[in-house]
Amino acid sequence: MVSKVLITGGAGYIGSHAVVELLANGYECVVVDNLSNSSFESLARVQVLAKRYVPFYQVDLVDWATLAKVFEEHSDIESVIHFAGLKAVGESAQIPLEYYHNNVGGTVVLLQLMQRYRVKNLVFSSSATVYGDYTRYPGMIQVPETCPLQPSNPYGHTKFTIENILRDVAASGSWKFAILRYFNPIGAHPSGLIGEDPLGIPNNLLPYMAQVAVGRRNKLSVFGNDYNTRDGTPIRDYIHVVDLAKGHVAALNYLQMRSKNLCEAWNLGSGMGSTVLEMYEAFAKACGNEISRDVVGRRSGDVPLLVAKPTKAELELNWKTELDIKEACEDLWRWVTKNPFGYSQHGVISRKVSDDDYENRLVTLGYGSRFQLVISNKGASIVDLLVDGQSVVLGPGDPGDYSGVTIGRYANRIAGGKYDLNGKRYQLVTNENGNTNHSDGNCYSGKHFLGPLVKTPSKGLFIAEYFLLDKQSTGFQSDLQVGVIYTLDIQTKALDIQYKGVLSRGQATPINLTNHTYFNLNKVNAATVQGTEIRLATNKVVDLDGTLHRLSVSTFDAKEEKSTVLNTEGPCYDHCFIVADHTSLDSTKDKLRSILRASHPESHISLEVLTTEPSFQFYTGDKLTGFLPRSGFAVEPARYVNAINNSRWKETVTLSGKSAYGSRIIYRFT
Amino acid sequence: MVSKVLITGGAGYIGSHAVVELLANGYECVVVDNLSNSSFESLARVQVLAKRYVPFYQVDLVDWATLAKVFEEHSDIESVIHFAGLKAVGESAQIPLEYYHNNVGGTVVLLQLMQRYRVKNLVFSSSATVYGDYTRYPGMIQVPETCPLQPSNPYGHTKFTIENILRDVAASGSWKFAILRYFNPIGAHPSGLIGEDPLGIPNNLLPYMAQVAVGRRNKLSVFGNDYNTRDGTPIRDYIHVVDLAKGHVAALNYLQMRSKNLCEAWNLGSGMGSTVLEMYEAFAKACGNEISRDVVGRRSGDVPLLVAKPTKAELELNWKTELDIKEACEDLWRWVTKNPFGYSQHGVISRKVSDDDYENRLVTLGYGSRFQLVISNKGASIVDLLVDGQSVVLGPGDPGDYSGVTIGRYANRIAGGKYDLNGKRYQLVTNENGNTNHSDGNCYSGKHFLGPLVKTPSKGLFIAEYFLLDKQSTGFQSDLQVGVIYTLDIQTKALDIQYKGVLSRGQATPINLTNHTYFNLNKVNAATVQGTEIRLATNKVVDLDGTLHRLSVSTFDAKEEKSTVLNTEGPCYDHCFIVADHTSLDSTKDKLRSILRASHPESHISLEVLTTEPSFQFYTGDKLTGFLPRSGFAVEPARYVNAINNSRWKETVTLSGKSAYGSRIIYRFT
C-alpha cells in the first residue's frame, strides 16, 4: 500500500530534493506551491528524473478554499511535509507582516484542513534559527533540541510560533508532528538537474559564492571577521541538501511507525561546524575558479555559532548526514555550471495552455532565434515550428488528425487489429476498414508526457526530453517506458527527434513510434499544400497485406526531370514507402537516410526529412477534419506497415526483455 | 478636531466599557465585532448611555475584504484599539487552532489593513497570562513588564505571539503600539447597563459567583486551596473594568502625544493581590446572599500568583486604578441583579430588518405574552402591536402616511410654514395647501434613533428607551435631545409612551411630539376600520386659524345614545380636538385624561387612549396611499394645532434654556 504525502513548497530548493527522495522510497507525492520563490521547472525535472508523475497545484496556503480542493481531490493523503514559507531573515525584518501572514497564517490554514480531512501526520520545516544566539548558555557548542528557544528575527519568530502552535495542537487531540530544525542546507542533487535557484540576490553564502564563480555577481561579501571563532568568521553547520531531504523520509517513516500522539523536534545537522572562510576554500577548490571576496561589517541578526547536536535524530530517526561539504560543493558546482541562471534558460520559455494546467505546458525552444520549436506535454507533440519566423506545421488539430503528436505504442496500421505474441492473440479496437491505425483510441496523442527536461549544452542547441510510462492495456501487454527527445539545432535548422522504449514490466510488446506532424511549407500564404514540390527517396511501397509495388512519384533519382507537385486535387498518397530491407530494434545507430525533400517556390522554404527507419508513411492529408483537406502533408518514418503480422519484420517491432527500441527522425530546413 | 478610533471587539465586556470611556473623553468610535461571544445589545445600551451614535459592523477580523470596507468607509480612522479575540484559557487547550486562527490571524489581517490605510496607532489587549508562572523568578511578587514571557497555555501563546508580531512590525517601519497586559478585570459599569455576559458556563471567578448568587448556577467551585498563599487559594490582581477601560484612554492619549515609533508594554493592574476566598467574601458581602462553594482540585494552567507591578503605567501613562474590589463587587451585583441573564431578557427579542443594519432593529417587547409591541429604531416607531395575538396597528407604510412613527420636531400643522422665535422668522417647506405638516421632509419618521435601552423592572413590565440627537436645520434652530420611552404593561394591556425633549445647543426651538399609529381594531377580519365604534372626550375642535367650533361626533357624555360608527365612506375627521385650556411645557405630571374610546363588535377589542396633552388630532385615514383609504384611524395627542403662531399657546410649544418638554400618551386595550 503506497502512502500519499502532500508536500507544501515542494517546488522549492529543499522541497524538490525531498520529493526525489520520497519517490525513491516508495511514497506517492502531491505538491502544492505558490511559486512565489520557486519554479515549476524543478518539479518537471524531478518527474523526469524519477520517471514518476507528481500532481502539482499552484496554491497559496492562506487560500483556504483552493487548498481544500487539493485535499478533496486527494482524499488518500496520509501525511504532509510542510516546506512552504518565506525564508529570508533580512527580508523578514523589512516586511514582518508578510512573514506572519504567509508562514503562520498558512500553517494554521493547513492544520485546519488537515483536521477537516483527518490527515494527522505532519513533518514541519523549522530552522536552527529558533535557537537564536544560544552561546548565551555556557558549555553549548553543539546545540541540543532542549535548548531554550529565543529567535532574534521575525523569520525565526514565525518558525518559533509555528512550533508553539504544533505543540498546542498536538496536546489538543490525536496528531503526530515532527519538527525538523534545519541547520545550513547546501549543495544540489548530484544529477545536476535540481538545486537552489534564489530569486534576486542570494541571501546565503554558497549560492552567492556560486553566482560569483559563474560571473553573475562581482564579489563575495564576508559579513564580519571579528567573531570569537577560529578565523573570526561565523561558524555554521552545513548540511548537504540530499542528506536533509533524506531526513524528511526518516521523519515520515518514524511518524508512520508510531501509534501515539507526538510532537517532537529534531535537529538535522552534521554536528560539524565550518567557518565562512573554510566554506570559501572548499567551494573555490570544487570550482577551480578564483572567487573575489571582501570582508565587510557584520550582518544584523547573525549569531557567531550554530552547530547541531545531531544525536537525537541519529538515535530516534536512524538518520545522520552521509555527505560532506566537499561533496556538497562539487554538487553545487555541477548544478551552477549546468544551470548558470538556475531554472531559467536563455531561449527557452514555458507557458501554460490554461490556468493551473501544469500537465500541459507549451515550451518554446530557440525562442528569439530563426528556428523555434513549440512543444507540448500532451502527446509530447510539436505545436509549432517556425523557420525564419514562418510557421511550417499545422499545430494542434482534431484528435483524429494526430496533428503534430507522437504516435505510439504502435504507429501505422495493424491488419484486422489482431496480432500474436508469445502464443497469445491480441485484438485491438478497429476502424471502419476493419484495421487498427495508430493504436486506435489508446494513442499517445491523448497522453500527458512528463517533462520536458530541457538542456542547452551549447549555444544554439536545445535538447528537450519527454518521458511517458505507458501502462499495459487490453490490447497491449507489458508496461513500457517511452522517451521522446527533441534536439533543436538553430544553426543547421535541424530538428532531431529520437524515440526510445524499454520494458518496465511484463514480457514483450509490439512497438512502433513516430511523429505525425503535418507540414505546410507555405502556410503563411496558403491554407493548403498547393504548389509544394516533393521528391521521395523511393517510389516503392508496401501494402497492408505485404504486397510490394511502385507508385508514380518523383524520386531523388536524377531520371525524373521535375519534382512531384502537390495540388489541392492530387496526387494523393497515403502509403508506406520502403527505403531499407532491414532494421535494428534500436535503429538510432543505423545509417541516417534522406527520405523526402520538399520545397515551396513561393516561401522558398525547403524541408529534408532524414531517418534511421526503414520505411515511412507519406500522406497528403486528404481526409483532415480539423483543417481543410490537404492543409499539410505528413511524413512518418517508422517500421513497415503491419510489421507485427509479418514474420520477416515482426522482430523489428517486438520489444522484449532488456532490449531497447530506438528510432530517429530529422527535419532539416533551408 | 475629533479623533476617530476603531474598536475591535467593542461589543465585548472590556470593549463596551472602553467605548463608554472613549466617548466620554471626546473620541469618536467605530466598532467592529463578530458577536461570536458578545451582543450588539451592549453597544445599543452604550449609545443611549453616552447619547452618541457609534457605527457598528459585524465583521470577523480574519475576513480581509469585509474589514477593508470599514477602513474604506471611515478613512479618518486614526487609531485602533484591538480587543477582539477568543479568550478562554481552558477552551484554548481544546481548540488551539481556532485560537491561533482568530487571535493571531485576525491581528495580522488588522495590521495589514492598518498599513494599507495608513493607520499607525494601535492599543492591543494583551494579558498577564503572557508571564506564565513568574514565581520561577526569585523576588518577584509584583511582576514587572521586563519579566521574561513564558505563557503556559495556547491562549497565552496567541497573546505572546501577537506581542512578538507587534515588536517585529514596529521595528520595520513607522508605528506606535501600546501593549496593555490586563490582570483580572471584574465589575461592571456603575449604571448597571453594561457588564460581563459570558456565553455558557463562566470561566472566571466573579461571573461564576454572580450566577450562583442569582440562582443560575448551583455552587461555586474553588479550584485548589493548597497553593502556597495566605489562605491556600491563588492570588490575582483584580481590577475594576472601568479602571481598565480608562487605561485604554490613557494609552491612546499617550500614543497620540508621541511622535516617535514605539512599541511598549504596560501592566494594567492595581498592584494588590486578592485570594479567591477574599474575593468570595467581598462579593458575598456586596450581594448579601449566601453563596454555596466547594473546594475542588487545581485547574491546569493556573499559576499561584499573578499581581502587577503597576508603576510603569502610573509613571508613563499617568494612570492608576481608582476603584477597589468592594466597588467592583457592588457594581457587579447591580449589573447581575438588573440583568440576571446578561443581555438576554425574557420576553424581549431583537432582529435585524436586513443584514448588517444594526441601526434598524426590530425589538419585540412582551414576546410570548398576550400583549406584544414591536418597535423599530427608524422613527422610534411602532411596527406592530398585538392584543391577544391580533395585530391592531397598520405597521410601516409609505413615508407620507407616517404610519406608527414618532412625529417631531413639530407635530401637526404650522400655518404657512412660518413662525417667529426670538425676533427671527423661520420658514419651513410647505405642502400643496401652503402649510407645513409634521415638520415636512425633516420629520423623525426618517431618523434613526439610538437604542432601545430595554429594562424589565418587574414581571410583565417592559420599558424601552430611544434617544435621538436632533440637530438644528434651516427650519429649526438649536440642537434637541429627544427621548421616546415605551412602557408596556402586559397585565393591564397598556402601552404608555413618554416624550422628553431638552435643548443641547442653542437658545430655543418649537417642539411638539406625538405618535402616529393607525389603529384597526378588527385588522384580522377587515382591511378597513368599517364598523369601529368611536366615542371622543369632546366634540370641540380648533382650526388652523384658531377658530373654535364643534363637530358631530359621539362623546363620552351620556347624552348620546350610540357611538359614532366608522364606515368606509364616513364620517371623515382630520381635526384637532380640544380637551384642556392649558398645559405645562412638560405635561407628564399633568392630569391624564381619557380622550378616545374605540371598540369593534366583531373582534371584541377595545381601545382607550389617555394623555396628559391638551388636544389631539383625530384622523380617519381617508387619504392613505400605502394602504386602502380608512385602513386605520389615528389619534395624535399633542399641543394645539399651529400653537407656535398663537400667542396664547406659543409658550406651550417653545423649548428654551434648561426647561424640559414632556408629554405622555397611553393606549389601553381590553
CSV table of C-alpha atoms in Angstrom, one decimal, chain A residues 93-98 100-101 104 108 111-112 115 153-154 157 160-161 164-165 168-169 171-172 175, chain B residues 93-98 100-101 104 108 111-112 115 153-154 157 160-161 164-165 168-169 171-172 175:
chain,number,residue,atom,x,y,z
A,93,ALA,CA,12.7,42.4,9.3
A,94,GLN,CA,11.5,44.6,6.4
A,95,ILE,CA,8.1,43.0,5.9
A,96,PRO,CA,7.3,41.1,9.0
A,97,LEU,CA,3.6,41.1,8.4
A,98,GLU,CA,4.0,39.1,5.1
A,100,TYR,CA,3.5,36.1,9.8
A,101,HIS,CA,0.7,36.1,7.2
A,104,VAL,CA,1.9,31.4,10.5
A,108,VAL,CA,-2.9,27.5,10.5
A,111,LEU,CA,-3.6,22.4,10.0
A,112,GLN,CA,-7.3,23.3,9.9
A,115,GLN,CA,-8.1,18.4,10.8
A,153,ASN,CA,14.4,38.0,13.9
A,154,PRO,CA,10.9,37.9,12.5
A,157,HIS,CA,9.7,34.2,15.3
A,160,PHE,CA,9.1,29.5,16.7
A,161,THR,CA,5.4,30.5,16.7
A,164,ASN,CA,4.3,26.5,19.6
A,165,ILE,CA,1.2,26.0,17.5
A,168,ASP,CA,-0.6,23.3,21.4
A,169,VAL,CA,-2.4,21.5,18.7
A,171,ALA,CA,-1.8,18.5,23.0
A,172,SER,CA,-5.4,19.0,21.9
A,175,TRP,CA,-1.8,14.2,16.0
B,93,ALA,CA,-6.3,24.0,25.0
B,94,GLN,CA,-9.2,22.1,23.4
B,95,ILE,CA,-9.3,24.1,20.1
B,96,PRO,CA,-6.0,25.8,19.8
B,97,LEU,CA,-6.2,26.2,16.0
B,98,GLU,CA,-9.3,28.4,16.4
B,100,TYR,CA,-4.4,30.9,16.5
B,101,HIS,CA,-6.7,31.5,13.5
B,104,VAL,CA,-3.1,35.7,15.5
B,108,VAL,CA,-2.3,40.1,11.1
B,111,LEU,CA,-2.3,45.2,10.8
B,112,GLN,CA,-2.1,44.6,7.1
B,115,GLN,CA,-0.7,49.5,6.9
B,153,ASN,CA,-1.4,27.7,27.5
B,154,PRO,CA,-2.5,28.3,23.9
B,157,HIS,CA,0.7,31.8,23.4
B,160,PHE,CA,2.6,36.3,23.3
B,161,THR,CA,2.8,35.7,19.5
B,164,ASN,CA,6.1,39.5,19.1
B,165,ILE,CA,4.4,40.4,15.9
B,168,ASP,CA,8.7,42.9,14.7
B,169,VAL,CA,6.3,45.2,12.8
B,171,ALA,CA,10.8,47.6,14.1
B,172,SER,CA,10.0,47.5,10.4
B,175,TRP,CA,4.2,52.5,14.0
